[in-house]
Amino acid sequence: ENSLLRQVSSLLRRLPAIESVKFQDDFL
Amino acid sequence: EEQVLVIREKLAELYESEQQWSKAAQMLSGIDLDAGIRMLDETYKLSKCVQIARLYLEDDDAVNAEVFINKASFLVSNSPHEVLSLQYKVCYARILDLKRKFLEAALRYYDISQIEKRQIEDELIDEEALEQALSAAVTCTILAAAGPQRSRVLATLYKDERCSKLKIYPILQKVYLERILRKPEIDAFSEELKPHQVTNIVLTFQILFSRMKSNFILQQKALLPDNFTVLDRAMIEHNLLSASKLYTNISFEELGTLLGIAPQKAEKIASRMICEDRMRGSIDQVEAVIHFEDVTEELQQWDHQIVSLCQALNDVLDGMAKKGL
Amino acid sequence: MDIEQKQAELIEQFVSRAENLRGGSLANVIVEATSHPSLFAFSEILSVPSVAELQGTEYSVYLDVLRLFAHGTWSDYKSNAGSLPPLQPDQVLKLKQLSVLTLAETDKVLPYDQLMQQLDVSNVRELEDFLINECMYAGIVRGKLDQLRRCFEVQFAAGRDLRPEQIGSMLQTLTTWLNTSENLLLSIQEKIKWADTMGELDKKHRKEIEERVEDVKKTL
């Protein structure tokens, strides 16, 4: 199923969900 | 009184035939609708008030027109004449429009555009007129200042499939989707409001006014205190908000190029929007850069990202289930 | 995943057309598909038998074009331009859009310099206009442009057609996800248990204290 594979491939790149200095501070 | 009334009406008719609208209105305004020997019936009073308002509006005199529309507002609710109440609605929408209460005007134009009847008393209502009212609603919404209520009206118009047939639809779509409008698109939109549109934006309801001058052209040309036209300002503010969705930060030089305006102009409007809390961000004048801030906090953004990831995962699982995998 | 929904119908159309065509007319369909503004997936068309049969014929270059659009980038095209037919402007645009998706497969932060080099773009304005109009507004990526750091932060990128060798690493990533999720669930359950226990202890302790207070009151 090419369409599903493409969706999974896109999904795998959703993590890490957010990468920013400000987020690290807020998260800590 | 009777003779005076007849003479005034006759004179007003002559002034109107010479398109001396305000003179005709002043002539009729001299008719004492309230006191006087014989009590004039409500319908007569209502029709006079609406007629005087319409005449003043022909000269884009919203102030005097509003005086008579306010008088009419006490009479219109009891009037059985749909024709008169429709004329009242159009006048009121025009007055709001002239007074740059664009969102209120848009709602009233939209209300007018939704008239279902194609015949009211002995008057026909043609599709084109309804389409003009709808187009006027879209134009006013676009000219209105950005904010949650405008977003709601935009959503309503965007979802109204009648709008997809309007020439103005591509602009509506970009404004609704918060996309940047490029200079050629803005110029095209501005052209839409040019003189030839005056006749087109005329609400050509036969029951309404034979000729009703659209004031969009005035609005569009009217210079605001900061020397921007209404259209300029609406477009630049929209584009700034759209840019804030795309950029973390941008130099004013680049922002000016992106929006097709001078960097100083961009900075001026951006700073005002930030002060009025209509856009989140900060301006570094030394670097000549604007830093946009997300309305949502980082942790919330993180949550949103996780939610959309889980949603995407669900979509994949649903897709697999659908395909029997 | 609305990009997949949008193009699902298109894929079906092109596949059913391709199945019934041969030779030159099939080559035209390939050019049409690789020019269509809303199509970014080509594996399904590639797997149509009549398309594979182009191999070794005078139209095999169109099979190469289709493979290029399924998995390749603008740089790949440039390095093989001699053996491929000239691309039309719509195809060039699409291949550049697909190149952004490929770059987004490996990094979530794409430097402007890398993008400009990969896409043959000469200035920031042109690059940003491309990313805004042809990528973000086309719905294939979502993200933020950072002029100061001169980079494009990708939040979402549509998936491109997968090469067979990519499946392994996908499985690896999914397995890691699964393990991490299970460990996360376990540690959340432990935390819940710990919280419950602490709650119980806290309640017991509070009860003892209250009893002792009562005793003292009685004594007094």
XYZ file of C-alpha atoms in Angstrom:
573
model
C 0.000 0.000 0.000
C 2.061 2.916 -1.290
C -0.245 5.554 0.142
C -0.063 4.058 3.644
C 3.697 3.726 3.377
C 3.973 7.390 2.437
C 1.759 8.340 5.348
C 3.854 6.263 7.772
C 7.009 7.770 6.317
C 5.619 11.265 6.900
C 4.465 10.245 10.369
C 7.918 9.055 11.413
C 9.277 12.503 10.831
C 6.829 14.152 13.154
C 9.003 13.381 16.151
C 10.618 15.044 17.953
C 7.427 17.086 18.099
C 9.148 20.335 18.923
C 12.746 21.419 19.148
C 13.458 24.891 20.451
C 15.504 26.400 23.248
C 12.402 28.039 24.641
C 10.598 24.694 24.715
C 13.487 23.048 26.600
C 13.312 25.772 29.259
C 9.508 25.581 29.518
C 9.645 21.779 29.564
C 12.233 21.679 32.359
C -49.359 72.364 5.344
C -50.936 70.246 2.651
C -49.938 72.616 -0.165
C -46.423 73.019 1.261
C -46.051 69.254 1.361
C -47.121 68.883 -2.249
C -44.781 71.650 -3.404
C -41.862 70.165 -1.465
C -42.431 66.745 -2.960
C -42.660 68.215 -6.442
C -39.468 70.255 -5.963
C -37.679 67.233 -4.515
C -38.722 65.241 -7.558
C -37.223 67.895 -9.829
C -33.984 68.056 -7.844
C -33.742 64.270 -7.952
C -34.263 64.222 -11.713
C -31.309 66.626 -11.928
C -29.361 64.340 -9.578
C -29.092 67.099 -6.985
C -29.534 64.504 -4.307
C -28.831 66.513 -1.174
C -31.057 69.357 -2.300
C -33.864 66.916 -2.915
C -33.261 65.416 0.525
C -33.236 68.828 2.204
C -36.462 69.728 0.422
C -38.159 66.606 1.771
C -36.591 67.014 5.207
C -38.600 70.230 5.527
C -41.812 68.191 5.641
C -42.857 68.071 9.273
C -43.479 64.332 9.669
C -44.280 64.474 13.362
C -46.530 67.382 14.250
C -48.792 69.188 11.807
C -52.552 69.330 11.387
C -53.234 65.947 9.873
C -51.453 62.971 11.304
C -49.461 61.417 8.490
C -49.813 57.679 8.397
C -46.885 55.533 9.477
C -46.233 54.110 6.050
C -45.995 57.577 4.541
C -43.588 58.670 7.259
C -41.466 55.537 6.845
C -41.298 55.902 3.087
C -40.253 59.552 3.403
C -37.535 58.794 5.959
C -36.124 56.020 3.805
C -36.336 58.178 0.686
C -34.525 61.093 2.385
C -31.849 58.717 3.729
C -31.389 57.226 0.273
C -30.989 60.680 -1.276
C -28.367 61.697 1.257
C -26.569 58.395 0.651
C -26.430 59.163 -3.042
C -24.092 61.958 -1.981
C -22.411 59.637 0.552
C -23.668 61.815 3.366
C -23.875 59.143 6.056
C -24.414 61.632 8.885
C -27.668 63.113 7.583
C -28.791 59.793 6.185
C -28.353 58.185 9.594
C -30.645 60.784 11.193
C -33.510 59.662 8.979
C -32.677 55.968 9.112
C -32.795 56.202 12.903
C -36.262 57.792 12.625
C -37.265 55.034 10.234
C -36.022 52.354 12.642
C -38.927 53.206 14.996
C -41.408 52.748 12.186
C -40.020 49.848 10.154
C -40.773 47.056 12.607
C -44.523 47.758 12.451
C -44.596 48.294 8.708
C -46.287 45.559 6.677
C -44.493 46.775 3.544
C -41.597 44.418 2.793
C -40.405 46.735 0.051
C -39.859 49.565 2.493
C -38.167 47.363 5.071
C -35.783 46.051 2.422
C -34.956 49.596 1.334
C -34.400 50.452 4.989
C -31.993 47.494 5.354
C -29.955 48.510 2.322
C -29.711 52.112 3.506
C -28.647 51.009 6.938
C -25.981 48.683 5.503
C -24.670 51.532 3.347
C -24.505 53.895 6.309
C -22.541 51.357 8.362
C -20.292 50.835 5.374
C -19.715 54.584 4.934
C -18.958 54.860 8.626
C -16.394 52.063 8.166
C -18.262 49.769 10.506
C -17.374 47.162 7.950
C -18.205 44.073 9.937
C -21.698 45.268 10.847
C -22.214 46.358 7.237
C -21.010 42.963 6.011
C -23.506 41.129 8.214
C -26.346 43.265 6.877
C -25.283 42.856 3.260
C -25.069 39.134 3.850
C -28.544 39.167 5.383
C -29.851 41.022 2.308
C -28.099 38.583 -0.024
C -30.007 35.717 1.550
C -33.433 37.000 0.502
C -35.276 33.981 -0.782
C -38.194 35.643 -2.516
C -37.676 36.650 -6.128
C -40.756 38.850 -6.061
C -41.770 41.241 -3.298
C -45.110 42.934 -3.888
C -44.947 44.032 -7.491
C -41.156 44.124 -7.645
C -38.775 41.514 -8.999
C -35.446 40.776 -7.334
C -32.790 39.617 -9.772
C -29.974 37.183 -8.989
C -27.350 39.706 -9.940
C -28.497 42.078 -7.237
C -28.271 39.351 -4.608
C -24.830 38.499 -5.907
C -23.822 42.156 -5.554
C -25.025 42.143 -1.971
C -22.999 38.991 -1.320
C -19.965 40.558 -2.993
C -20.445 43.665 -0.876
C -20.544 41.470 2.230
C -17.261 39.823 1.232
C -15.607 43.165 0.430
C -16.649 44.689 3.746
C -15.464 41.674 5.685
C -12.089 41.864 3.972
C -11.865 45.592 4.760
C -12.793 45.003 8.410
C -10.034 44.912 11.039
C -8.674 41.438 11.771
C -10.114 39.745 14.851
C -12.165 36.744 16.022
C -15.529 38.111 14.844
C -14.153 38.883 11.394
C -12.740 35.347 11.285
C -16.205 33.963 12.050
C -17.820 36.008 9.273
C -15.027 34.999 6.887
C -15.679 31.353 7.722
C -19.412 31.800 7.071
C -18.786 33.450 3.718
C -16.070 30.973 2.717
C -18.410 28.069 3.389
C -21.284 29.673 1.497
C -20.944 27.985 -1.864
C -22.525 30.989 -3.587
C -19.286 32.861 -2.837
C -17.201 30.446 -4.897
C -18.853 31.913 -7.994
C -17.917 35.494 -7.135
C -15.036 37.200 -8.890
C -13.747 38.173 -5.500
C -13.582 34.523 -4.325
C -9.805 34.017 -4.759
C -9.224 36.982 -2.449
C -11.777 35.663 0.050
C -10.094 32.263 -0.019
C -6.643 33.677 0.678
C -7.918 35.970 3.400
C -9.790 33.090 5.042
C -6.825 30.727 4.775
C -4.619 33.505 6.170
C -2.427 33.471 3.134
C -0.298 36.344 1.931
C -1.931 38.422 -0.789
C 0.632 39.555 -3.342
C 0.652 43.049 -4.802
C -0.881 42.003 -8.162
C -3.771 40.351 -6.301
C -4.311 43.419 -4.140
C -4.218 45.689 -7.193
C -6.740 43.424 -8.913
C -8.962 43.591 -5.834
C -8.562 47.344 -5.775
C -9.557 47.487 -9.432
C -12.668 45.535 -8.504
C -13.674 48.521 -6.421
C -13.032 51.007 -9.204
C -15.809 53.098 -10.920
C -17.013 50.369 -13.255
C -17.831 48.465 -10.142
C -19.951 51.364 -8.910
C -22.738 50.246 -11.185
C -22.054 46.601 -10.470
C -22.084 46.999 -6.736
C -25.300 48.873 -7.144
C -27.918 46.764 -5.435
C -30.036 46.690 -8.549
C -33.155 45.590 -6.785
C -35.919 47.229 -8.773
C -37.591 47.879 -5.447
C -34.504 49.550 -4.256
C -32.934 52.607 -5.578
C -32.613 53.194 -9.294
C -29.044 54.126 -8.711
C -27.139 53.630 -5.558
C -23.591 54.736 -5.503
C -21.305 52.272 -3.871
C -19.037 53.915 -1.454
C -16.395 51.254 -1.646
C -14.528 53.423 -4.041
C -14.595 56.221 -1.487
C -13.624 53.878 1.259
C -10.839 52.527 -0.760
C -9.597 55.966 -1.730
C -10.366 57.574 1.598
C -7.084 58.342 3.314
C -6.873 57.458 6.967
C -5.031 59.729 9.443
C -1.815 57.751 8.865
C -2.088 58.406 5.139
C -2.969 54.845 4.229
C -6.142 54.068 2.345
C -8.621 51.759 4.049
C -7.843 49.055 1.540
C -4.095 49.450 1.995
C -4.387 49.152 5.709
C -6.693 46.125 5.611
C -4.393 44.325 3.182
C -1.160 45.137 4.985
C -2.587 44.058 8.336
C -3.861 40.840 6.814
C -0.506 40.149 5.199
C 1.385 40.883 8.392
C -0.764 38.375 10.294
C -0.279 35.864 7.480
C 3.482 36.425 7.562
C 3.491 35.905 11.325
C 2.140 32.409 10.695
C 5.013 31.633 8.315
C 7.993 33.329 9.904
C 9.750 33.104 13.232
C 11.412 36.391 12.370
C 11.976 38.521 9.280
C 13.906 41.675 8.452
C 11.807 44.732 7.608
C 13.652 44.962 4.318
C 12.478 41.489 3.348
C 9.047 42.052 4.861
C 8.635 45.167 2.745
C 9.587 43.205 -0.364
C 7.254 40.359 0.582
C 4.305 42.690 1.125
C 5.183 45.043 -1.718
C 5.432 48.087 0.559
C 8.167 50.306 2.020
C 9.930 48.725 5.020
C 9.098 51.778 7.166
C 5.405 51.340 6.349
C 5.575 47.681 7.347
C 7.323 48.564 10.594
C 4.797 51.279 11.410
C 1.742 49.051 10.948
C 3.436 46.099 12.675
C 4.289 48.200 15.707
C 0.731 49.458 15.970
C -0.718 45.954 15.682
C 1.655 44.724 18.403
C 0.678 47.648 20.666
C -2.994 46.945 20.047
C -2.269 43.300 20.900
C -3.603 42.198 17.494
C -0.322 40.500 16.754
C 2.227 38.894 19.090
C 5.836 39.850 18.599
C 8.679 42.256 19.207
C 10.664 44.651 17.026
C 14.433 44.929 17.162
C 15.011 48.335 15.609
C 18.785 48.023 15.774
C 18.728 44.872 13.637
C 15.563 46.091 11.831
C 13.989 42.700 12.444
C 10.546 41.712 13.712
C 10.317 38.576 15.877
C 6.893 36.946 15.699
C 5.683 35.077 18.745
C 3.226 32.237 18.624
C -0.039 32.933 20.365
C 0.196 29.477 21.890
C 2.873 28.717 24.463
C 5.651 26.306 23.561
C 4.296 23.575 25.829
C 0.870 23.979 24.242
C 2.430 23.805 20.797
C 4.129 20.620 21.908
C 0.754 19.266 22.964
C -0.760 20.294 19.612
C 2.059 18.570 17.756
C 1.601 15.392 19.806
C -2.162 15.521 19.232
C -1.744 15.893 15.471
C 0.829 13.095 15.472
C -1.624 10.796 17.237
C -4.315 11.921 14.783
C -2.020 11.068 11.877
C -1.305 7.683 13.465
C -5.042 7.104 13.755
C -5.475 8.031 10.081
C -2.908 5.393 9.142
C -4.577 2.756 11.312
C -7.997 3.660 9.873
C -6.502 3.443 6.384
C -5.068 0.024 7.175
C -8.373 -1.132 8.619
C -10.199 0.118 5.533
C -7.844 -1.864 3.312
C -8.229 -4.913 5.493
C -4.570 -4.881 6.557
C -2.798 13.439 5.790
C -5.040 15.557 3.563
C -2.389 15.622 0.851
C -2.873 11.851 0.468
C -6.644 12.245 0.330
C -6.321 14.984 -2.263
C -4.132 12.943 -4.580
C -5.769 9.523 -4.058
C -8.320 10.204 -6.787
C -5.675 11.556 -9.143
C -3.533 8.448 -8.656
C -6.482 6.259 -9.491
C -7.196 8.223 -12.676
C -3.629 8.063 -13.944
C -3.266 4.373 -13.034
C -6.424 3.393 -14.889
C -5.380 5.459 -17.920
C -1.858 3.996 -17.871
C -3.158 0.433 -17.706
C -4.821 0.736 -21.108
C -2.073 2.578 -22.966
C 1.206 1.652 -24.597
C 4.197 3.431 -26.148
C 3.902 7.098 -27.013
C 0.475 7.681 -25.493
C 1.663 6.095 -22.263
C 4.687 8.408 -22.349
C 2.293 11.359 -22.638
C 0.401 10.202 -19.575
C 3.690 10.046 -17.671
C 4.506 13.622 -18.699
C 0.992 14.694 -17.692
C 1.247 12.983 -14.304
C 4.660 14.459 -13.556
C 3.328 17.901 -14.458
C 0.065 17.803 -12.499
C 0.133 20.463 -9.730
C -1.573 18.306 -7.112
C 0.190 14.961 -7.628
C 3.287 14.122 -5.551
C 3.157 10.309 -5.546
C 4.190 8.044 -8.438
C 4.765 4.542 -7.053
C 1.319 3.365 -8.036
C 1.827 4.452 -11.628
C 5.288 2.912 -11.626
C 3.830 -0.441 -10.647
C 1.435 -0.557 -13.632
C 2.633 -3.474 -15.844
C 2.431 -1.538 -19.094
C 4.692 1.161 -17.599
C 7.353 -1.414 -16.650
C 7.129 -2.697 -20.243
C 8.507 0.613 -21.478
C 11.907 -0.651 -20.352
C 14.137 -1.258 -23.352
C 11.801 0.516 -25.778
C 12.309 3.934 -27.357
C 10.163 5.338 -24.516
C 12.230 3.918 -21.663
C 13.485 7.435 -20.866
C 9.939 8.202 -19.670
C 10.162 5.269 -17.313
C 13.377 6.853 -16.006
C 11.550 10.176 -15.610
C 8.827 8.479 -13.600
C 11.412 6.796 -11.362
C 13.125 10.173 -10.939
C 9.835 11.754 -9.789
C 9.108 8.836 -7.504
C 12.414 8.871 -5.688
C 14.826 11.416 -7.154
C 15.626 15.082 -6.679
C 16.403 18.103 -8.824
C 20.121 17.455 -8.278
C 19.654 13.882 -9.541
C 18.012 15.248 -12.651
C 20.805 17.729 -13.270
C 23.462 15.046 -12.966
C 21.563 12.818 -15.439
C 20.130 15.520 -17.699
C 21.984 14.097 -20.674
C 20.087 10.831 -20.620
C 16.688 12.253 -19.731
C 14.209 14.253 -21.829
C 14.081 18.024 -21.136
C 11.560 18.783 -18.378
C 8.708 21.246 -18.783
C 8.421 24.148 -16.283
C 5.646 22.358 -14.355
C 7.829 19.276 -14.063
C 10.811 21.336 -12.902
C 8.631 22.980 -10.252
C 7.337 19.625 -9.062
C 10.759 18.039 -8.905
C 11.963 20.948 -6.788
C 8.957 20.535 -4.481
C 9.758 16.831 -4.191
C 13.373 17.730 -3.443
C 12.214 19.738 -0.419
C 10.301 16.658 0.796
C 13.440 14.555 0.424
C 15.493 17.074 2.387
C 12.780 17.112 5.073
C 13.101 13.316 5.385
C 16.481 13.646 7.056
C 16.293 16.951 8.904
C 13.638 19.051 10.591
C 15.717 22.207 10.235
C 16.731 22.949 6.640
C 19.437 25.639 6.199
C 18.710 28.236 3.523
C 22.120 27.679 1.950
C 21.442 23.982 1.473
C 17.966 24.685 0.062
C 19.253 27.375 -2.302
C 21.989 25.087 -3.549
C 19.665 22.078 -3.955
C 16.937 24.083 -5.685
C 19.152 26.327 -7.827
C 17.750 29.463 -6.200
C 19.891 32.582 -6.109
C 18.421 34.697 -3.280
C 16.536 34.491 -0.002
C 13.400 36.243 -1.322
C 13.079 33.812 -4.204
C 13.680 30.836 -1.874
C 11.125 32.017 0.674
C 8.545 32.775 -2.020
C 9.064 29.221 -3.339
C 8.698 27.696 0.125
C 5.614 29.831 0.876
C 3.728 29.591 -2.408
C 4.820 26.226 -3.810
C 5.365 24.226 -0.633
C 3.467 25.569 2.383
C 0.453 26.901 0.473
C 0.443 23.741 -1.655
C 0.018 21.779 1.574
C 3.045 19.514 1.177
C 4.948 21.005 4.112
C 4.175 23.045 7.206
C 6.779 24.989 9.119
C 8.350 28.321 10.008
C 10.907 30.437 8.172
C 13.663 31.820 10.388
C 15.502 34.602 8.587
C 17.947 35.365 11.368
C 19.144 31.762 11.581
C 18.582 31.415 7.821
C 16.749 28.151 8.101
C 13.346 26.555 7.513
C 11.969 24.606 10.498
C 9.756 21.794 9.223
C 6.781 20.794 11.385
C 5.123 18.509 8.839
C 6.221 17.149 5.464
C 4.171 14.898 3.196
C 5.715 11.496 2.624
C 7.423 10.747 -0.697
C 7.349 7.368 -2.473
C 9.541 4.947 -0.608
C 12.538 3.151 -2.052
C 12.628 -0.549 -0.998
C 15.775 0.013 1.094
C 13.915 2.548 3.231
C 11.470 0.013 4.642
C 14.072 -1.453 6.970
C 14.887 1.827 8.672
C 11.187 2.623 8.954
C 10.580 -0.664 10.697
C 13.522 0.081 12.955
C 12.110 3.496 13.877
C 8.628 2.070 14.482
C 10.066 -0.680 16.683
C 11.937 1.941 18.691
C 8.724 3.957 18.966
C 6.893 0.881 20.147
C 9.484 0.063 22.792
C 9.674 3.665 23.934
C 5.889 3.901 24.126
C 5.656 0.659 26.096
C 8.393 1.812 28.462
C 6.634 5.156 28.772
C 3.345 3.419 29.577
C 5.118 1.205 32.116
C 6.777 4.146 33.814
C 3.485 6.065 33.831
C 1.801 3.047 35.473
C 4.620 2.874 38.026
C 4.225 6.558 38.732
C 0.496 6.079 39.175
C 1.121 3.153 41.518
C 3.732 5.187 43.396
C 1.305 8.090 43.673
C -1.426 5.748 44.957
C 0.917 4.232 47.520
C 2.122 7.616 48.642
C -1.479 8.706 48.817
C -2.338 5.745 51.060
C 0.701 6.354 53.294
C -0.198 10.007 53.493
C -3.769 9.136 54.479
C -2.540 6.620 57.113
C -0.068 9.151 58.489
C -2.746 11.831 58.619
C -5.070 9.362 60.475
C -2.331 8.536 63.042
C -1.736 12.218 63.636
C -5.437 12.847 64.148
C -5.676 9.911 66.591
C -2.730 11.259 68.526
C -4.347 14.677 68.665
C -7.514 13.080 70.016
C -5.497 11.210 72.674
C -3.762 14.388 73.762
C -7.079 16.172 73.946
C -8.511 13.397 76.116
C -5.467 13.467 78.381
C -5.800 17.239 78.820
